[in-house]
Short mmCIF file of C-alpha atoms in Angstrom, two decimals:
data_model
loop_
_atom_site.label_atom_id
_atom_site.label_comp_id
_atom_site.label_asym_id
_atom_site.label_seq_id
_atom_site.Cartn_x
_atom_site.Cartn_y
_atom_site.Cartn_z
CA MET A 1 -31.44 -3.28 -2.98
CA ALA A 2 -27.74 -2.69 -2.34
CA VAL A 3 -27.34 -6.25 -1.07
CA ALA A 4 -29.06 -7.64 -4.18
CA ILE A 5 -26.83 -5.58 -6.48
CA GLY A 6 -23.68 -6.49 -4.57
CA SER A 7 -24.44 -10.22 -4.45
CA THR A 8 -25.40 -10.29 -8.14
CA ALA A 9 -22.19 -8.51 -9.11
CA PHE A 10 -20.13 -10.90 -6.99
CA ALA A 11 -21.84 -13.95 -8.49
CA MET A 12 -21.33 -12.76 -12.06
CA VAL A 13 -17.64 -12.04 -11.45
CA PHE A 14 -16.97 -15.18 -9.40
CA CYS A 15 -18.81 -17.48 -11.84
CA TYR A 16 -17.53 -15.88 -15.04
CA PRO A 17 -15.97 -19.15 -16.37
CA LEU A 18 -19.39 -20.85 -16.19
CA VAL A 19 -21.67 -18.12 -17.55
CA PRO A 20 -20.65 -18.44 -21.24
CA HIS A 21 -21.06 -22.24 -21.10
CA LEU A 22 -24.43 -22.70 -19.40
CA SER A 23 -25.72 -25.04 -22.12
CA ILE A 24 -22.75 -27.46 -21.99
CA PRO A 25 -23.75 -30.52 -19.89
CA GLY A 26 -21.65 -31.34 -16.85
CA THR A 27 -20.61 -34.98 -16.94
CA LEU A 28 -17.79 -35.20 -14.40
CA ASN A 29 -18.33 -37.37 -11.32
CA ASP A 30 -21.48 -36.28 -9.44
CA TRP A 31 -22.84 -34.21 -12.29
CA ASP A 32 -24.31 -37.30 -13.93
CA GLN A 33 -26.17 -38.31 -10.77
CA ILE A 34 -27.73 -34.91 -10.05
CA SER A 35 -28.50 -34.37 -13.74
CA ALA A 36 -30.22 -37.75 -14.10
CA SER A 37 -32.36 -37.15 -11.02
CA GLN A 38 -33.27 -33.67 -12.24
CA TRP A 39 -34.08 -34.95 -15.73
CA ALA A 40 -36.50 -37.51 -14.26
CA ALA A 41 -38.39 -34.85 -12.29
CA TYR A 42 -38.32 -32.44 -15.24
CA TRP A 43 -39.64 -35.05 -17.68
CA THR A 44 -42.42 -36.11 -15.30
CA VAL A 45 -43.68 -32.54 -14.95
CA ARG A 46 -43.23 -31.39 -18.56
CA GLN A 47 -44.25 -34.56 -20.38
CA TYR A 48 -46.87 -36.07 -18.08
CA HIS A 49 -47.95 -32.98 -16.09
CA GLN A 50 -47.61 -34.90 -12.84
CA PHE A 51 -45.91 -34.21 -9.56
CA PRO A 52 -42.69 -36.30 -9.55
CA LEU A 53 -43.55 -38.93 -6.95
CA TRP A 54 -41.72 -41.77 -8.70
CA ASN A 55 -38.42 -41.97 -10.56
CA PRO A 56 -38.35 -45.20 -12.60
CA PHE A 57 -34.88 -44.52 -14.04
CA GLU A 58 -32.77 -44.85 -10.89
CA CYS A 59 -32.00 -48.02 -8.90
CA GLY A 60 -34.94 -49.87 -10.40
CA GLY A 61 -37.29 -47.12 -9.23
CA ILE A 62 -37.16 -44.77 -6.26
CA PRO A 63 -39.58 -42.24 -4.72
CA PRO A 64 -38.02 -38.78 -5.20
CA LEU A 65 -39.45 -37.56 -1.90
CA GLY A 66 -37.60 -40.38 -0.17
CA ASP A 67 -34.40 -39.95 -2.17
CA PRO A 68 -31.97 -38.07 0.12
CA ASN A 69 -30.21 -36.57 -2.92
CA SER A 70 -33.27 -35.42 -4.88
CA HIS A 71 -33.14 -31.74 -5.68
CA PHE A 72 -36.49 -30.86 -7.24
CA LEU A 73 -38.38 -29.73 -4.13
CA THR A 74 -37.07 -26.19 -4.33
CA PRO A 75 -38.26 -22.89 -5.81
CA TRP A 76 -35.19 -22.97 -8.04
CA PHE A 77 -36.66 -25.98 -9.83
CA LEU A 78 -38.51 -23.34 -11.86
CA LEU A 79 -35.19 -22.66 -13.59
CA THR A 80 -35.07 -26.30 -14.68
CA LEU A 81 -38.68 -26.18 -15.89
CA MET A 82 -38.00 -23.00 -17.86
CA PHE A 83 -34.58 -23.78 -19.36
CA GLY A 84 -34.11 -27.53 -18.94
CA PRO A 85 -31.94 -29.41 -16.42
CA VAL A 86 -28.57 -28.50 -17.95
CA VAL A 87 -29.01 -24.73 -18.04
CA GLY A 88 -31.23 -24.78 -14.94
CA LEU A 89 -28.64 -26.46 -12.72
CA HIS A 90 -25.87 -24.19 -14.01
CA LEU A 91 -28.01 -21.14 -13.26
CA GLU A 92 -28.46 -22.51 -9.75
CA VAL A 93 -24.69 -22.43 -9.28
CA VAL A 94 -24.66 -18.72 -10.13
CA LEU A 95 -27.71 -18.13 -7.92
CA PHE A 96 -26.12 -20.02 -5.02
CA SER A 97 -23.04 -17.84 -5.29
CA ALA A 98 -25.20 -14.74 -4.90
CA ILE A 99 -27.12 -16.30 -1.99
CA ALA A 100 -23.87 -17.16 -0.19
CA TRP A 101 -22.50 -13.62 -0.52
CA ALA A 102 -25.77 -11.97 0.46
CA GLY A 103 -26.11 -14.31 3.45
CA GLY A 104 -22.61 -13.51 4.67
CA TYR A 105 -23.32 -9.79 4.39
CA VAL A 106 -26.66 -10.03 6.19
CA LEU A 107 -25.08 -12.13 8.94
CA GLY A 108 -22.41 -9.50 9.43
CA ARG A 109 -24.98 -6.74 9.69
CA VAL A 110 -27.12 -8.77 12.12
CA LEU A 111 -24.00 -9.11 14.28
CA GLY A 112 -23.64 -5.33 14.27
CA MET A 113 -20.66 -5.10 11.91
CA ARG A 114 -19.84 -2.10 9.76
CA ARG A 115 -20.65 -2.42 6.08
CA ILE A 116 -17.00 -2.93 5.13
CA SER A 117 -16.70 -5.67 7.77
CA ALA A 118 -19.87 -7.39 6.56
CA ILE A 119 -18.49 -7.28 3.00
CA CYS A 120 -15.35 -8.98 4.32
CA THR A 121 -17.42 -11.74 5.94
CA ALA A 122 -19.49 -12.23 2.80
CA THR A 123 -16.48 -12.39 0.49
CA ALA A 124 -14.48 -14.70 2.75
CA PHE A 125 -17.28 -17.26 2.84
CA ALA A 126 -18.72 -17.03 -0.67
CA GLY A 127 -15.27 -16.66 -2.22
CA SER A 128 -13.78 -19.67 -0.46
CA SER A 129 -12.64 -22.49 -2.74
CA TRP A 130 -15.15 -24.94 -1.27
CA PHE A 131 -17.77 -23.38 -3.55
CA PHE A 132 -16.14 -23.77 -6.96
CA LEU A 133 -14.60 -27.13 -6.04
CA ARG A 134 -18.06 -28.53 -5.23
CA ALA A 135 -19.45 -26.94 -8.39
CA SER A 136 -16.75 -28.63 -10.48
CA GLU A 137 -17.85 -32.00 -9.10
CA GLY A 138 -21.56 -31.40 -9.53
CA GLN A 139 -22.16 -31.61 -5.78
CA ILE A 140 -25.17 -29.32 -5.97
CA VAL A 141 -26.67 -30.89 -2.86
CA ILE A 142 -23.53 -29.95 -0.89
CA MET A 143 -23.52 -26.41 -2.27
CA VAL A 144 -26.78 -25.89 -0.39
CA PHE A 145 -24.45 -24.88 2.47
CA VAL A 146 -24.95 -21.37 1.04
CA TYR A 147 -27.98 -21.08 3.33
CA LEU A 148 -25.83 -21.50 6.46
CA PRO A 149 -25.11 -17.77 7.05
CA TRP A 150 -28.82 -17.03 6.64
CA ILE A 151 -29.68 -19.77 9.15
CA ILE A 152 -27.24 -18.47 11.74
CA ALA A 153 -28.34 -14.87 11.15
CA ALA A 154 -31.97 -15.81 11.82
CA GLY A 155 -31.03 -17.89 14.88
CA TRP A 156 -28.84 -15.08 16.24
CA ALA A 157 -31.61 -12.52 15.73
CA ALA A 158 -34.05 -14.78 17.57
CA SER A 159 -31.66 -15.15 20.50
CA GLU A 160 -30.96 -11.40 20.69
CA ARG A 161 -34.45 -10.03 20.19
CA GLY A 162 -36.50 -12.84 21.69
CA LYS A 163 -38.91 -12.91 18.73
CA LEU A 164 -40.11 -16.35 17.73
CA ARG A 165 -40.67 -15.37 14.12
CA TYR A 166 -36.90 -15.28 13.64
CA ALA A 167 -36.59 -18.76 15.14
CA ALA A 168 -39.37 -19.92 12.81
CA LEU A 169 -37.48 -18.42 9.87
CA CYS A 170 -34.33 -20.21 11.02
CA GLY A 171 -36.21 -23.53 11.11
CA ALA A 172 -37.75 -22.86 7.70
CA LEU A 173 -34.30 -22.28 6.17
CA ILE A 174 -33.03 -25.57 7.60
CA ALA A 175 -36.13 -27.21 6.09
CA VAL A 176 -35.18 -25.72 2.70
CA SER A 177 -31.84 -27.47 3.07
CA ILE A 178 -33.71 -30.74 3.71
CA PHE A 179 -35.71 -30.21 0.52
CA GLU A 180 -32.75 -29.26 -1.67
CA GLY A 181 -29.89 -31.37 -0.32
CA ASN A 182 -28.96 -34.64 1.30
CA PRO A 183 -29.01 -35.39 5.07
CA TYR A 184 -25.53 -33.90 5.53
CA LEU A 185 -26.83 -30.38 5.23
CA PRO A 186 -29.43 -30.16 8.03
CA LEU A 187 -27.16 -32.20 10.32
CA PHE A 188 -24.11 -29.98 9.80
CA GLU A 189 -26.13 -26.76 9.77
CA GLY A 190 -28.00 -27.69 12.92
CA LEU A 191 -24.78 -28.64 14.69
CA THR A 192 -23.07 -25.39 13.64
CA LEU A 193 -26.06 -23.33 14.78
CA ALA A 194 -26.09 -25.17 18.11
CA LEU A 195 -22.38 -24.52 18.68
CA VAL A 196 -22.73 -20.80 17.98
CA LEU A 197 -25.83 -20.34 20.13
CA VAL A 198 -24.42 -22.40 23.00
CA GLY A 199 -21.32 -20.21 22.90
CA ARG A 200 -23.52 -17.13 22.89
CA ALA A 201 -25.54 -18.43 25.83
CA ALA A 202 -22.34 -19.02 27.80
CA VAL A 203 -21.05 -15.49 27.10
CA ARG A 204 -24.32 -13.82 28.00
CA LEU A 205 -25.19 -16.22 30.84
CA SER A 206 -28.64 -16.34 29.29
CA ALA A 207 -30.98 -19.16 28.29
CA ARG A 208 -32.50 -17.13 25.46
CA PRO A 209 -30.13 -18.51 22.75
CA LEU A 210 -30.93 -22.07 23.87
CA ILE A 211 -34.65 -21.36 23.71
CA ALA A 212 -34.21 -19.95 20.21
CA LEU A 213 -32.30 -23.11 19.26
CA LEU A 214 -35.09 -25.39 20.50
CA VAL A 215 -37.79 -23.37 18.73
CA ALA A 216 -35.79 -23.39 15.49
CA ALA A 217 -35.39 -27.19 15.76
CA PHE A 218 -39.14 -27.56 16.27
CA PHE A 219 -39.97 -25.51 13.17
CA ALA A 220 -37.26 -27.24 11.12
CA ALA A 221 -38.76 -30.64 11.95
CA GLY A 222 -42.28 -29.40 11.17
CA PHE A 223 -41.49 -27.67 7.89
CA GLY A 224 -39.07 -30.36 6.74
CA ALA A 225 -41.34 -33.32 7.51
CA VAL A 226 -42.66 -33.39 3.93
CA LYS A 227 -39.36 -34.78 2.71
CA GLY A 228 -37.71 -35.61 6.03
CA PHE A 229 -39.98 -38.47 7.02
CA PRO A 230 -39.89 -40.22 3.61
CA VAL A 231 -36.09 -39.90 3.62
CA ILE A 232 -35.88 -41.41 7.10
CA GLU A 233 -38.06 -44.33 6.00
CA VAL A 234 -35.94 -44.98 2.93
CA MET A 235 -32.71 -44.75 4.92
CA ALA A 236 -34.12 -47.10 7.57
CA SER A 237 -35.04 -49.62 4.84
CA HIS A 238 -31.65 -49.28 3.17
CA PRO A 239 -29.17 -48.29 5.89
CA ARG A 240 -25.80 -46.92 4.93
CA PRO A 241 -23.44 -47.37 7.88
CA THR A 242 -20.03 -45.94 7.09
CA ASP A 243 -16.59 -46.42 8.52
CA ALA A 244 -15.61 -43.85 11.14
CA ASN A 245 -11.90 -44.18 10.33
CA PHE A 246 -11.56 -41.15 8.07
CA THR A 247 -8.61 -39.01 9.09
CA ASN A 248 -7.16 -35.69 7.98
CA SER A 249 -3.70 -34.73 9.12
CA LEU A 250 -2.89 -31.18 10.17
CA ASP A 251 -0.78 -30.90 7.04
CA ALA A 252 -3.74 -31.88 4.87
CA LEU A 253 -6.02 -29.36 6.57
CA SER A 254 -3.44 -26.60 6.32
CA GLN A 255 -3.22 -27.22 2.56
CA SER A 256 -6.99 -27.17 2.32
CA LEU A 257 -7.30 -23.87 4.16
CA LEU A 258 -4.11 -21.97 3.35
CA SER A 259 -2.55 -23.28 0.13
CA ARG A 260 -3.07 -21.00 -2.88
CA ASN A 261 -3.12 -24.09 -5.10
CA GLN A 262 -6.82 -24.98 -4.95
CA ASP A 263 -6.88 -26.91 -8.23
CA ARG A 264 -9.43 -29.71 -8.07
CA ASN A 265 -7.01 -31.98 -9.97
CA ARG A 266 -4.13 -31.57 -7.53
CA THR A 267 -3.06 -34.58 -5.51
CA SER A 268 -4.85 -34.80 -2.19
CA VAL A 269 -2.99 -35.93 0.88
CA ASN A 270 -5.98 -37.54 2.60
CA GLY A 271 -6.79 -40.18 -0.03
CA TRP A 272 -9.74 -38.34 -1.60
CA GLY A 273 -9.91 -35.83 -4.38
CA PHE A 274 -8.94 -32.33 -3.36
CA TRP A 275 -12.49 -31.15 -4.07
CA GLU A 276 -13.56 -32.92 -0.86
CA SER A 277 -11.30 -30.86 1.37
CA GLY A 278 -10.51 -27.49 -0.22
CA ALA A 279 -11.89 -24.52 1.74
CA TYR A 280 -9.41 -21.68 1.23
CA VAL A 281 -9.43 -18.86 3.78
CA GLY A 282 -5.91 -17.54 3.24
CA LEU A 283 -5.26 -14.05 4.59
CA PHE A 284 -8.74 -13.90 6.08
CA GLY A 285 -7.40 -16.28 8.71
CA ILE A 286 -4.80 -13.70 9.71
CA ILE A 287 -7.39 -10.93 9.84
CA ALA A 288 -9.56 -13.19 12.01
CA VAL A 289 -6.89 -13.15 14.74
CA MET A 290 -7.63 -9.47 15.30
CA ALA A 291 -11.11 -10.43 16.47
CA LEU A 292 -9.47 -11.24 19.82
CA LEU A 293 -9.60 -7.50 20.47
CA TYR A 294 -13.35 -8.04 20.90
CA PRO A 295 -13.27 -11.22 23.03
CA ARG A 296 -16.96 -11.24 24.02
CA ARG A 297 -18.03 -10.95 20.40
CA ALA A 298 -15.48 -13.49 19.22
CA ILE A 299 -15.91 -16.28 21.79
CA PRO A 300 -19.00 -17.99 20.25
CA TRP A 301 -17.32 -18.14 16.84
CA ILE A 302 -13.96 -19.25 18.22
CA PHE A 303 -15.68 -21.99 20.22
CA ALA A 304 -17.64 -23.20 17.20
CA GLY A 305 -14.56 -22.96 14.98
CA ILE A 306 -12.42 -25.06 17.33
CA VAL A 307 -15.06 -27.80 17.52
CA LEU A 308 -15.62 -27.82 13.76
CA PHE A 309 -11.88 -27.97 13.08
CA GLU A 310 -11.47 -30.90 15.49
CA LEU A 311 -14.36 -32.69 13.76
CA ALA A 312 -12.72 -32.05 10.39
CA ARG A 313 -9.59 -33.86 11.60
CA GLY A 314 -11.58 -37.08 11.71
CA ALA A 315 -10.66 -40.22 13.66
CA ILE A 316 -7.37 -39.04 15.11
CA ASP A 317 -7.87 -41.31 18.14
CA PRO A 318 -10.58 -43.69 19.46
CA ASN A 319 -12.12 -41.04 21.72
CA CYS A 320 -12.04 -37.99 19.44
CA LEU A 321 -15.03 -35.79 18.63
CA TRP A 322 -15.55 -37.29 15.17
CA VAL A 323 -15.77 -40.86 16.52
CA TRP A 324 -18.26 -39.79 19.18
CA LEU A 325 -20.37 -37.91 16.66
CA HIS A 326 -20.22 -40.77 14.17
CA SER A 327 -21.66 -43.13 16.80
CA MET A 328 -24.88 -41.11 16.97
CA PRO A 329 -27.99 -41.96 14.90
CA VAL A 330 -28.05 -40.56 11.35
CA PHE A 331 -24.50 -39.19 11.79
CA SER A 332 -23.38 -42.82 11.55
CA SER A 333 -24.26 -42.69 7.83
CA SER A 334 -22.02 -39.69 7.19
CA ARG A 335 -18.44 -39.76 6.06
CA LEU A 336 -15.58 -37.47 5.02
CA PRO A 337 -15.15 -35.22 8.06
CA SER A 338 -13.34 -32.70 5.86
CA ARG A 339 -16.80 -31.40 4.92
CA PHE A 340 -16.86 -29.68 8.31
CA LEU A 341 -14.34 -27.25 6.80
CA ILE A 342 -17.23 -25.52 5.00
CA PRO A 343 -18.94 -24.27 8.19
CA PHE A 344 -15.46 -23.73 9.65
CA ALA A 345 -14.76 -21.33 6.77
CA LEU A 346 -17.86 -19.37 7.80
CA MET A 347 -16.56 -19.11 11.38
CA VAL A 348 -13.28 -17.70 10.03
CA ALA A 349 -15.23 -15.30 7.81
CA VAL A 350 -17.22 -13.95 10.78
CA LEU A 351 -14.05 -13.56 12.85
CA ALA A 352 -12.39 -11.77 9.94
CA GLY A 353 -15.29 -9.33 9.78
CA THR A 354 -15.03 -8.81 13.53
CA GLY A 355 -11.29 -8.21 13.10
CA ILE A 356 -11.97 -5.53 10.49
CA ASP A 357 -14.36 -3.89 12.96
CA ALA A 358 -11.61 -3.94 15.59
CA VAL A 359 -9.15 -2.27 13.21
CA CYS A 360 -11.70 0.40 12.23
CA SER A 361 -12.29 1.16 15.89
#
């Protein structure tokens, strides 16, 4: 109950500019795409009382189950059915904010943090600028990253307690990301989970985290097959290979993470709009340094954070991590490595919570 109250209060405060304007349609950039897709599903259900298996209004017709960016296969679609796509999608933004904060808090508690430390982790992740910058662009399918702390919490619990139901829950949450977002989400979430659990396995000299990872992957594939297989078929029929030569300088990343100017309209130094790179951590990054006082607890998150930061730098040389990752199947269709700053912000948030624990001790 306390978590629900805290997350609701955070969401209402953090989303206060949006709440009075829920009925005003978003038209900027990606808002038109997500709104059009949602309108098609909404109209099919409300007008024809049919499950939305075909969207005749996009690209000459496309199956929504095979559309990587379709967003109707989610329990939150009830908000759209009740209030319409405009209000429904805006309410999802508020709901996602609460889910992100609650997930950060639960992750902190699963890791054994004090309440104040878990609140720090929750606020650092949910309050990072990546959230409102994506909301301003209408990138609802990218905002599904709010499930990441829940995914890692379930995977961590499975690796610590050896109970498969937690691994199944972890896989189910990744499947929810498949249903609600585009292929970026399960790829980035799965990679982040793997980095954390591999780091944990190395610290503990135990195979249990790796077993939990494999079981979670199995359940994610099983639960997500409803949309995953149609999406794979559509992507195979219409491949989208992208250029691997996206690069972010250290100066660009420092502005994304540390600059207090997180205005979406500010000039970006990497050639894209600032909304594609902003992920403010600010003073939480300084607090995170204190996590080194608990090295065994910090190592998995430091390891994952270093890898994610290197991936966010992009194609800095022909043999860098991003180029290697981009050569792999499915990852070859991804672009904009700066999106790895979102899971990186979660690593900083966890380390900040661990740092608060160190100070309290």
